Amino acid sequence: MIQHKTMNRIADKLGQEGKILSIYFTAGYPSLNDTEKIITTLAENGVDMIEIGLPFSDPLADGPTIQASSTIALKNGMHSGLLFDQLKDIRSKVDIPLIIMGYFNPVLQYGVEEFCSKCAEVGIDGLILPDLPLDVYLREYKEIFDRYGLLNIFLITPQTSEERIRLIDDASNGFIYMVSSASTTGAKTGFGEEQTSYFQRIAAMKLKNPLIVGFGISNSETFSLATRNTNGAIIGSAFIKHLTEKGVASISDFIKRIR
Amino acid sequence: MKSYQVDNNGYYGIFGGAYIPEMLYPNTEELRENYLSIMEEPEFKREFQQLLQDYVGRPTPLYFAKNLSEEYKAKIYLKREDLCHTGAHKVNNTIGQILLAKRLGKKRIIAETGAGQHGVATATVCALMGIECVVYMGEIDIARQAPNVARMKMLGAEVKPALSGSRTLKDATNEAIRDWINNPVDTHYIIGSVVGPHPYPDMVARFQSVISEEIQSQLLEKEGSCNPDYVIACVGGGSNAAGAYYHYLDNPEVGIIAVEAAGKGIYTGESAATSALGKVGIIHGSKTLLMQTDDGQITEPYSISAGLDYPGVGPMHANLFQSGRGEFISITDKEAMDAGLRVSQLEGIIPAIETSHAFAIFKHREFNPDDILVINLSGRGDKDLQTYIDYFDL
């Protein structure tokens, strides 16, 4: 039953008209107990989907902004068990898809099955674990994810071969996370011809999954460029920077400037 | 027969694999598909052997340490990796990887370094080949390893400080990986130890395996047998140990002893004894034993020796530990420093502090008088002189 509901939350959202705006934030940042406030405010301001970052000590794919927010979140005392506590009533407050994004080791230590079970319990719809490779997922964990109705979202990059993109498309449910350029998060600002042709090239592959672009989106211009040929875009570092500079109270200013 | 070598999927038992973000997939795939065939090319082999001989100074001697043998009542041989160009075994791997990088058409080399030995070995081969070199080093290590920073600069490398986390080796490795994500096409990452995603642990072990290959023929000449009773090496990430064990891994006649850094004591909270303190987890793209919190955050190790100051251990070694094939012993700072001083005075050889840990095992373990031991003398102590001076008030 949970599975049915979950599938619908992401599928419903992606089936609607218009482009998806998804926001990433690091749980436990700026303050330990901001999680619920950030999620509800984002939802009130029309954000379509949220990625809740589970902080990790060694975030390999992240640039300085998300690294720093993770370090502070961990110092504040964030951990998996606490995040689930903070999320236990979230489904009575927001209806949009919620995804946890993090690195694999904290999930492994929590216990993959236990982690998935908790996600299902609080109403998480999917996971993005960039360092859990496709082959290991399919061999060892897919069955668990499926049992709890969790979607596992995979990344592709401009360097990913067409053959591998097809493989990832086959293994995916929900959407494919298109990393906009060869970079860590927050490393590049603005898109050039290279990105545009990459977006067009992937769109032309007519994959079964919708495409959502992440990395390098920071304002309305990059958002509209990223979503011209795709279904939506994710903003992370730029939002974290905004939280650092302006605080949780000014979230609506940030969202209004995107669209 | 059970093998302790890597399997076809890049695992040693349950350890290893490639737990990497998709951004790194093409880079590691390119290596995985090419490293074995390149290493088999006759021209590659010839060039590698030539450089090891004429540039590094191989074969390094296998020296019968008479005084140490008398002191500790066993037949002790020292494999003199300290006599390699740049002062440690690290250069065996950097020569191999730079030749490989050239064949893959790479124009830029990146590396991580802790104490600076691997950074210097990388900067050295980049100077030799005329390739751009960027070395990531923790900000704290840059401050405490000034001579090696100067050596790298003199060799033409750019030394970039890692400013995140604890600003030591773990963070330098993170920064190098991030650089590789941002430069996926023209850059090769020369990892300095048997860590990281497959195929790195196996590739680095193969380049270092020249050590055990030489031990076999040298021991045959001296003792009439290729096999010592024990091969002993210090283990941080574990590259010198992997090289010393390599040809003996699947030979049950040869005992394998790995010596880790206990820092101020295994349970003091200031230790790098991964086998005692680590749990299965993922670090730098590999599933292995690592020091971490219950919540899966990687913790900071401590050792007086920068080269052993790593919170994980290569997957080959995690498997040697878990399977019981290897015997693991932890040595404190004090035991290592005292052993380093004793070896200096008995044999006239000042070992690197990493290697000094291996010489301290005699306090923890007895051998039969006719046991043949090979201790891998992985590096010389010049780089550690200031630490020795401060410690012994010389």
Short mmCIF file of C-alpha atoms in Angstrom, two decimals, chain B:
data_model
loop_
_atom_site.label_atom_id
_atom_site.label_comp_id
_atom_site.label_asym_id
_atom_site.label_seq_id
_atom_site.Cartn_x
_atom_site.Cartn_y
_atom_site.Cartn_z
CA MET B 1 42.32 -23.08 -3.27
CA LYS B 2 41.20 -19.87 -1.61
CA SER B 3 42.94 -16.86 -3.13
CA TYR B 4 43.74 -13.60 -1.40
CA GLN B 5 44.18 -11.79 -4.69
CA VAL B 6 41.49 -9.58 -6.15
CA ASP B 7 38.60 -11.33 -7.92
CA ASN B 8 37.19 -10.46 -11.34
CA ASN B 9 34.75 -7.95 -9.88
CA GLY B 10 37.37 -6.04 -7.94
CA TYR B 11 36.74 -7.62 -4.54
CA TYR B 12 38.96 -9.22 -1.93
CA GLY B 13 36.43 -11.40 -0.13
CA ILE B 14 33.67 -8.94 0.80
CA PHE B 15 36.02 -5.94 0.55
CA GLY B 16 36.83 -3.63 -2.34
CA GLY B 17 34.56 -2.79 -5.25
CA ALA B 18 33.97 0.70 -6.63
CA TYR B 19 31.57 2.73 -4.48
CA ILE B 20 31.86 5.90 -6.48
CA PRO B 21 29.54 8.62 -7.71
CA GLU B 22 28.49 8.25 -11.34
CA MET B 23 30.73 11.21 -12.21
CA LEU B 24 33.76 8.98 -11.63
CA TYR B 25 32.40 5.97 -13.49
CA PRO B 26 33.92 6.77 -16.91
CA ASN B 27 37.36 7.45 -15.38
CA THR B 28 37.52 4.23 -13.40
CA GLU B 29 35.95 2.26 -16.24
CA GLU B 30 38.69 3.46 -18.58
CA LEU B 31 41.32 2.30 -16.10
CA ARG B 32 39.57 -0.97 -15.36
CA GLU B 33 39.33 -1.86 -19.02
CA ASN B 34 42.93 -0.97 -19.81
CA TYR B 35 45.25 -1.42 -16.86
CA LEU B 36 45.93 -5.14 -17.22
CA SER B 37 46.43 -5.10 -20.97
CA ILE B 38 48.73 -2.06 -20.78
CA MET B 39 50.76 -3.66 -18.01
CA GLU B 40 51.15 -6.75 -20.20
CA GLU B 41 52.48 -4.84 -23.21
CA PRO B 42 56.14 -5.79 -23.82
CA GLU B 43 57.08 -2.15 -24.46
CA PHE B 44 55.42 -1.04 -21.22
CA LYS B 45 57.18 -3.79 -19.28
CA ARG B 46 60.51 -2.88 -20.82
CA GLU B 47 60.14 0.82 -20.04
CA PHE B 48 58.92 0.13 -16.49
CA GLN B 49 61.78 -2.29 -15.77
CA GLN B 50 64.35 0.07 -17.25
CA LEU B 51 63.20 2.97 -15.09
CA LEU B 52 63.04 0.81 -11.97
CA GLN B 53 66.60 -0.28 -12.63
CA ASP B 54 68.30 2.90 -13.85
CA TYR B 55 66.22 5.63 -12.22
CA VAL B 56 64.90 4.10 -8.99
CA GLY B 57 67.97 1.92 -8.37
CA ARG B 58 66.38 -1.51 -8.32
CA PRO B 59 66.73 -4.23 -7.32
CA THR B 60 67.01 -2.91 -3.81
CA PRO B 61 69.23 -5.08 -1.59
CA LEU B 62 67.93 -7.79 0.70
CA TYR B 63 70.24 -7.24 3.63
CA PHE B 64 70.90 -9.78 6.38
CA ALA B 65 70.79 -7.70 9.56
CA LYS B 66 73.28 -9.54 11.73
CA ASN B 67 73.07 -7.33 14.78
CA LEU B 68 69.27 -7.19 14.80
CA SER B 69 69.21 -10.96 14.35
CA GLU B 70 71.42 -11.44 17.41
CA GLU B 71 69.39 -8.98 19.44
CA TYR B 72 66.00 -10.51 18.63
CA LYS B 73 67.05 -14.17 18.17
CA ALA B 74 65.81 -14.77 14.63
CA LYS B 75 67.23 -14.54 11.11
CA ILE B 76 66.20 -11.05 10.09
CA TYR B 77 66.49 -9.75 6.55
CA LEU B 78 65.70 -6.16 5.60
CA LYS B 79 64.29 -5.33 2.18
CA ARG B 80 65.92 -2.00 1.54
CA GLU B 81 63.13 0.08 -0.06
CA ASP B 82 64.63 3.01 1.82
CA LEU B 83 67.34 3.02 -0.85
CA CYS B 84 64.88 3.75 -3.66
CA HIS B 85 65.14 7.12 -5.35
CA THR B 86 63.12 9.64 -3.29
CA GLY B 87 63.65 7.53 -0.16
CA ALA B 88 60.76 5.10 -0.10
CA HIS B 89 58.86 2.42 -2.01
CA LYS B 90 56.27 4.97 -3.20
CA VAL B 91 58.13 5.64 -6.45
CA ASN B 92 57.60 2.06 -7.72
CA ASN B 93 53.91 2.87 -8.07
CA THR B 94 54.25 6.40 -9.42
CA ILE B 95 56.58 5.20 -12.20
CA GLY B 96 54.07 2.54 -13.17
CA GLN B 97 51.09 4.88 -13.08
CA ILE B 98 52.74 7.71 -15.02
CA LEU B 99 53.63 5.28 -17.81
CA LEU B 100 50.04 4.07 -17.78
CA ALA B 101 48.68 7.63 -17.78
CA LYS B 102 50.82 8.48 -20.80
CA ARG B 103 49.45 5.50 -22.69
CA LEU B 104 45.91 6.66 -21.85
CA GLY B 105 46.75 10.06 -23.33
CA LYS B 106 46.43 11.98 -20.07
CA LYS B 107 47.88 15.49 -19.92
CA ARG B 108 47.62 16.25 -16.23
CA ILE B 109 48.36 14.32 -13.04
CA ILE B 110 46.79 14.78 -9.63
CA ALA B 111 47.74 13.07 -6.37
CA GLU B 112 47.06 13.19 -2.65
CA THR B 113 49.73 13.10 -0.01
CA GLY B 114 49.97 12.94 3.76
CA ALA B 115 53.57 13.18 4.88
CA GLY B 116 54.56 14.16 1.39
CA GLN B 117 56.37 10.98 0.32
CA HIS B 118 53.84 10.01 -2.31
CA GLY B 119 53.55 13.66 -3.36
CA VAL B 120 57.30 13.85 -3.87
CA ALA B 121 57.33 10.52 -5.74
CA THR B 122 54.54 11.78 -8.00
CA ALA B 123 56.14 15.20 -8.56
CA THR B 124 59.38 13.37 -9.40
CA VAL B 125 57.93 11.21 -12.17
CA CYS B 126 55.92 14.16 -13.53
CA ALA B 127 59.14 16.17 -13.79
CA LEU B 128 60.75 13.21 -15.53
CA MET B 129 57.94 12.93 -18.05
CA GLY B 130 57.21 16.63 -18.41
CA ILE B 131 53.58 16.35 -17.28
CA GLU B 132 51.65 18.94 -15.25
CA CYS B 133 51.30 17.86 -11.61
CA VAL B 134 48.94 19.01 -8.85
CA VAL B 135 49.34 17.51 -5.37
CA TYR B 136 46.64 17.89 -2.72
CA MET B 137 47.89 18.02 0.83
CA GLY B 138 46.08 18.82 4.05
CA GLU B 139 46.72 22.32 5.31
CA ILE B 140 47.95 20.91 8.60
CA ASP B 141 50.33 18.49 6.88
CA ILE B 142 51.69 21.31 4.72
CA ALA B 143 52.65 23.13 7.89
CA ARG B 144 54.32 20.11 9.52
CA GLN B 145 56.06 18.66 6.44
CA ALA B 146 57.73 21.78 5.07
CA PRO B 147 60.78 20.04 3.51
CA ASN B 148 58.61 17.75 1.37
CA VAL B 149 56.43 20.68 0.31
CA ALA B 150 59.60 22.45 -0.83
CA ARG B 151 60.79 19.33 -2.67
CA MET B 152 57.50 19.09 -4.58
CA LYS B 153 57.65 22.76 -5.52
CA MET B 154 61.26 22.42 -6.62
CA LEU B 155 60.20 19.51 -8.83
CA GLY B 156 57.66 21.77 -10.48
CA ALA B 157 54.47 20.52 -8.87
CA GLU B 158 51.68 22.73 -7.60
CA VAL B 159 50.81 21.92 -3.98
CA LYS B 160 47.17 22.70 -3.21
CA PRO B 161 46.06 22.82 0.40
CA ALA B 162 43.05 20.70 1.43
CA LEU B 163 41.07 23.05 3.65
CA SER B 164 38.11 20.82 4.49
CA GLY B 165 37.54 18.47 7.42
CA SER B 166 40.58 17.73 9.54
CA ARG B 167 42.89 19.07 6.80
CA THR B 168 45.04 15.93 6.70
CA LEU B 169 45.46 12.89 4.39
CA LYS B 170 41.79 11.83 4.34
CA ASP B 171 40.77 15.33 3.26
CA ALA B 172 43.59 15.62 0.72
CA THR B 173 42.23 12.41 -0.81
CA ASN B 174 38.71 13.88 -0.88
CA GLU B 175 40.02 16.98 -2.64
CA ALA B 176 41.93 14.93 -5.22
CA ILE B 177 38.79 12.93 -5.95
CA ARG B 178 36.79 16.17 -6.32
CA ASP B 179 39.43 17.49 -8.72
CA TRP B 180 39.07 14.30 -10.76
CA ILE B 181 35.27 14.73 -10.86
CA ASN B 182 35.81 18.25 -12.21
CA ASN B 183 38.46 17.14 -14.75
CA PRO B 184 37.29 13.75 -15.99
CA VAL B 185 38.84 13.66 -19.44
CA ASP B 186 42.47 14.78 -19.47
CA THR B 187 43.51 14.01 -15.88
CA HIS B 188 44.85 10.84 -14.27
CA TYR B 189 44.70 10.47 -10.51
CA ILE B 190 47.78 8.69 -9.12
CA ILE B 191 46.56 7.21 -5.84
CA GLY B 192 49.48 6.49 -3.54
CA SER B 193 48.24 3.44 -1.70
CA VAL B 194 46.24 0.25 -2.19
CA VAL B 195 43.04 2.16 -1.45
CA GLY B 196 40.30 3.75 -3.55
CA PRO B 197 37.87 2.22 -6.03
CA HIS B 198 38.72 -0.85 -8.10
CA PRO B 199 41.07 -1.14 -9.99
CA TYR B 200 43.33 1.05 -7.83
CA PRO B 201 44.03 -1.40 -4.99
CA ASP B 202 45.00 -4.13 -7.45
CA MET B 203 46.86 -1.81 -9.81
CA VAL B 204 48.97 -0.26 -7.05
CA ALA B 205 49.63 -3.71 -5.52
CA ARG B 206 50.85 -4.98 -8.90
CA PHE B 207 53.22 -2.05 -9.34
CA GLN B 208 54.54 -2.59 -5.81
CA SER B 209 54.78 -6.37 -6.27
CA VAL B 210 58.30 -5.91 -7.61
CA ILE B 211 59.23 -5.94 -3.91
CA SER B 212 58.15 -9.53 -3.21
CA GLU B 213 59.32 -10.66 -6.63
CA GLU B 214 62.83 -9.51 -5.73
CA ILE B 215 62.61 -10.97 -2.22
CA GLN B 216 61.88 -14.39 -3.73
CA SER B 217 64.95 -14.49 -5.94
CA GLN B 218 67.22 -12.80 -3.40
CA LEU B 219 66.21 -15.15 -0.62
CA LEU B 220 66.65 -18.16 -2.88
CA GLU B 221 70.22 -17.09 -3.43
CA LYS B 222 70.91 -16.46 0.25
CA GLU B 223 68.90 -19.20 1.95
CA GLY B 224 68.23 -21.71 -0.78
CA SER B 225 64.49 -21.08 -0.60
CA CYS B 226 62.18 -18.37 -1.94
CA ASN B 227 60.08 -18.49 1.18
CA PRO B 228 60.75 -16.72 4.43
CA ASP B 229 58.78 -17.88 7.47
CA TYR B 230 57.30 -14.40 7.84
CA VAL B 231 57.02 -11.21 5.82
CA ILE B 232 56.53 -8.18 8.04
CA ALA B 233 55.43 -4.70 6.99
CA CYS B 234 53.79 -1.61 8.41
CA VAL B 235 50.29 -0.81 7.16
CA GLY B 236 48.62 2.57 6.83
CA GLY B 237 46.72 2.31 3.57
CA GLY B 238 49.04 -0.60 2.94
CA SER B 239 51.02 -0.16 -0.29
CA ASN B 240 54.45 -1.26 0.93
CA ALA B 241 52.85 -4.21 2.71
CA ALA B 242 50.86 -5.18 -0.40
CA GLY B 243 54.10 -5.14 -2.40
CA ALA B 244 56.01 -7.20 0.17
CA TYR B 245 53.22 -9.79 0.57
CA TYR B 246 52.11 -9.97 -3.05
CA HIS B 247 53.83 -13.14 -4.30
CA TYR B 248 53.32 -14.83 -0.92
CA LEU B 249 49.60 -14.11 -0.50
CA ASP B 250 48.49 -17.56 -1.61
CA ASN B 251 51.51 -19.40 -0.20
CA PRO B 252 50.53 -20.85 3.18
CA GLU B 253 54.17 -21.57 4.06
CA VAL B 254 54.80 -17.86 4.47
CA GLY B 255 53.30 -16.02 7.42
CA ILE B 256 52.06 -12.48 6.88
CA ILE B 257 52.39 -9.92 9.66
CA ALA B 258 50.87 -6.46 9.35
CA VAL B 259 51.89 -3.75 11.79
CA GLU B 260 49.49 -0.89 12.44
CA ALA B 261 49.89 2.35 14.34
CA ALA B 262 48.23 2.33 17.77
CA GLY B 263 49.10 5.99 18.26
CA LYS B 264 48.90 6.77 21.96
CA GLY B 265 47.24 3.39 22.59
CA ILE B 266 44.48 1.51 20.77
CA TYR B 267 41.68 2.66 23.06
CA THR B 268 42.87 6.18 23.86
CA GLY B 269 40.83 7.79 21.08
CA GLU B 270 44.14 8.75 19.46
CA SER B 271 44.98 5.76 17.31
CA ALA B 272 45.12 4.55 13.73
CA ALA B 273 44.77 0.82 14.49
CA THR B 274 42.08 0.15 11.90
CA SER B 275 41.94 -3.63 12.34
CA ALA B 276 41.19 -3.21 16.05
CA LEU B 277 38.91 -0.18 15.81
CA GLY B 278 37.41 -0.34 12.33
CA LYS B 279 34.09 -1.64 11.09
CA VAL B 280 33.02 -2.48 7.55
CA GLY B 281 32.17 0.67 5.65
CA ILE B 282 32.87 2.77 2.58
CA ILE B 283 35.80 5.17 2.33
CA HIS B 284 37.23 6.77 -0.81
CA GLY B 285 35.23 4.47 -3.06
CA SER B 286 36.13 1.16 -1.44
CA LYS B 287 34.35 -1.16 0.96
CA THR B 288 36.82 -1.91 3.69
CA LEU B 289 37.46 -1.67 7.40
CA LEU B 290 37.43 1.91 8.60
CA MET B 291 37.27 3.92 11.77
CA GLN B 292 33.88 5.54 12.06
CA THR B 293 31.15 6.59 14.45
CA ASP B 294 28.08 4.41 15.04
CA ASP B 295 26.30 6.76 12.66
CA GLY B 296 28.76 6.08 9.84
CA GLN B 297 30.75 9.31 9.95
CA ILE B 298 34.44 8.73 9.31
CA THR B 299 36.57 9.57 12.33
CA GLU B 300 39.99 11.12 12.61
CA PRO B 301 42.89 8.78 13.14
CA TYR B 302 46.05 9.67 15.00
CA SER B 303 49.63 8.45 14.69
CA ILE B 304 53.00 10.11 15.19
CA SER B 305 53.73 8.81 11.71
CA ALA B 306 51.91 10.77 9.01
CA GLY B 307 52.11 7.81 6.62
CA LEU B 308 50.07 5.56 8.93
CA ASP B 309 47.62 8.31 9.89
CA TYR B 310 44.70 7.00 7.80
CA PRO B 311 41.27 5.92 9.11
CA GLY B 312 40.96 2.96 6.73
CA VAL B 313 43.08 0.19 5.30
CA GLY B 314 43.24 -1.19 1.76
CA PRO B 315 40.64 -3.87 0.96
CA MET B 316 43.35 -6.52 0.45
CA HIS B 317 44.46 -6.00 4.04
CA ALA B 318 40.91 -5.88 5.40
CA ASN B 319 40.45 -9.32 3.85
CA LEU B 320 43.78 -10.61 5.21
CA PHE B 321 42.63 -9.53 8.66
CA GLN B 322 39.06 -10.78 8.43
CA SER B 323 40.08 -14.16 7.00
CA GLY B 324 42.85 -14.67 9.53
CA ARG B 325 45.46 -15.02 6.76
CA GLY B 326 47.35 -12.04 8.14
CA GLU B 327 48.41 -11.47 11.72
CA PHE B 328 47.81 -7.86 12.79
CA ILE B 329 49.81 -6.17 15.55
CA SER B 330 49.39 -2.58 16.79
CA ILE B 331 52.38 -0.54 17.92
CA THR B 332 52.26 2.69 19.94
CA ASP B 333 54.13 5.88 19.09
CA LYS B 334 56.56 5.25 21.92
CA GLU B 335 57.29 1.65 20.94
CA ALA B 336 57.87 2.71 17.34
CA MET B 337 60.16 5.62 18.23
CA ASP B 338 62.23 3.45 20.57
CA ALA B 339 62.51 0.75 17.92
CA GLY B 340 63.59 3.30 15.32
CA LEU B 341 66.37 4.49 17.60
CA ARG B 342 67.46 0.91 18.36
CA VAL B 343 67.66 -0.04 14.66
CA SER B 344 69.65 3.12 13.95
CA GLN B 345 72.19 2.19 16.59
CA LEU B 346 72.33 -1.54 15.83
CA GLU B 347 72.41 -1.41 12.06
CA GLY B 348 73.37 2.13 11.13
CA ILE B 349 70.06 2.61 9.33
CA ILE B 350 67.62 5.36 10.35
CA PRO B 351 64.18 4.12 9.31
CA ALA B 352 61.13 6.21 8.51
CA ILE B 353 58.81 6.32 11.52
CA GLU B 354 56.26 4.28 9.56
CA THR B 355 58.83 1.49 9.20
CA SER B 356 59.93 1.85 12.82
CA HIS B 357 56.52 0.45 13.76
CA ALA B 358 57.44 -2.82 12.02
CA PHE B 359 60.65 -3.07 14.04
CA ALA B 360 58.75 -2.80 17.31
CA ILE B 361 56.93 -6.13 17.01
CA PHE B 362 59.58 -8.06 18.92
CA LYS B 363 58.09 -6.74 22.16
CA HIS B 364 54.80 -8.34 21.20
CA ARG B 365 55.77 -11.53 19.48
CA GLU B 366 58.40 -14.21 19.78
CA PHE B 367 59.99 -16.11 16.94
CA ASN B 368 62.02 -19.29 16.77
CA PRO B 369 65.76 -18.71 16.45
CA ASP B 370 65.81 -20.34 13.01
CA ASP B 371 62.78 -18.44 11.69
CA ILE B 372 63.60 -16.38 8.62
CA LEU B 373 61.96 -12.96 8.77
CA VAL B 374 61.83 -10.36 6.01
CA ILE B 375 61.00 -6.89 7.27
CA ASN B 376 60.11 -4.44 4.53
CA LEU B 377 62.19 -1.35 5.26
CA SER B 378 59.74 0.84 3.40
CA GLY B 379 61.40 4.22 3.79
CA ARG B 380 64.31 6.10 5.24
CA GLY B 381 64.08 8.45 8.18
CA ASP B 382 65.46 11.67 6.72
CA LYS B 383 61.98 13.14 6.38
CA ASP B 384 61.32 12.35 10.05
CA LEU B 385 64.46 13.84 11.47
CA GLN B 386 62.64 16.76 13.06
CA THR B 387 60.19 14.41 14.76
CA TYR B 388 63.06 12.23 16.02
CA ILE B 389 64.93 15.35 17.19
CA ASP B 390 61.92 16.66 19.10
CA TYR B 391 61.06 13.26 20.54
CA PHE B 392 64.51 12.28 21.77
CA ASP B 393 65.70 15.82 22.41
CA LEU B 394 68.70 15.14 20.15
#
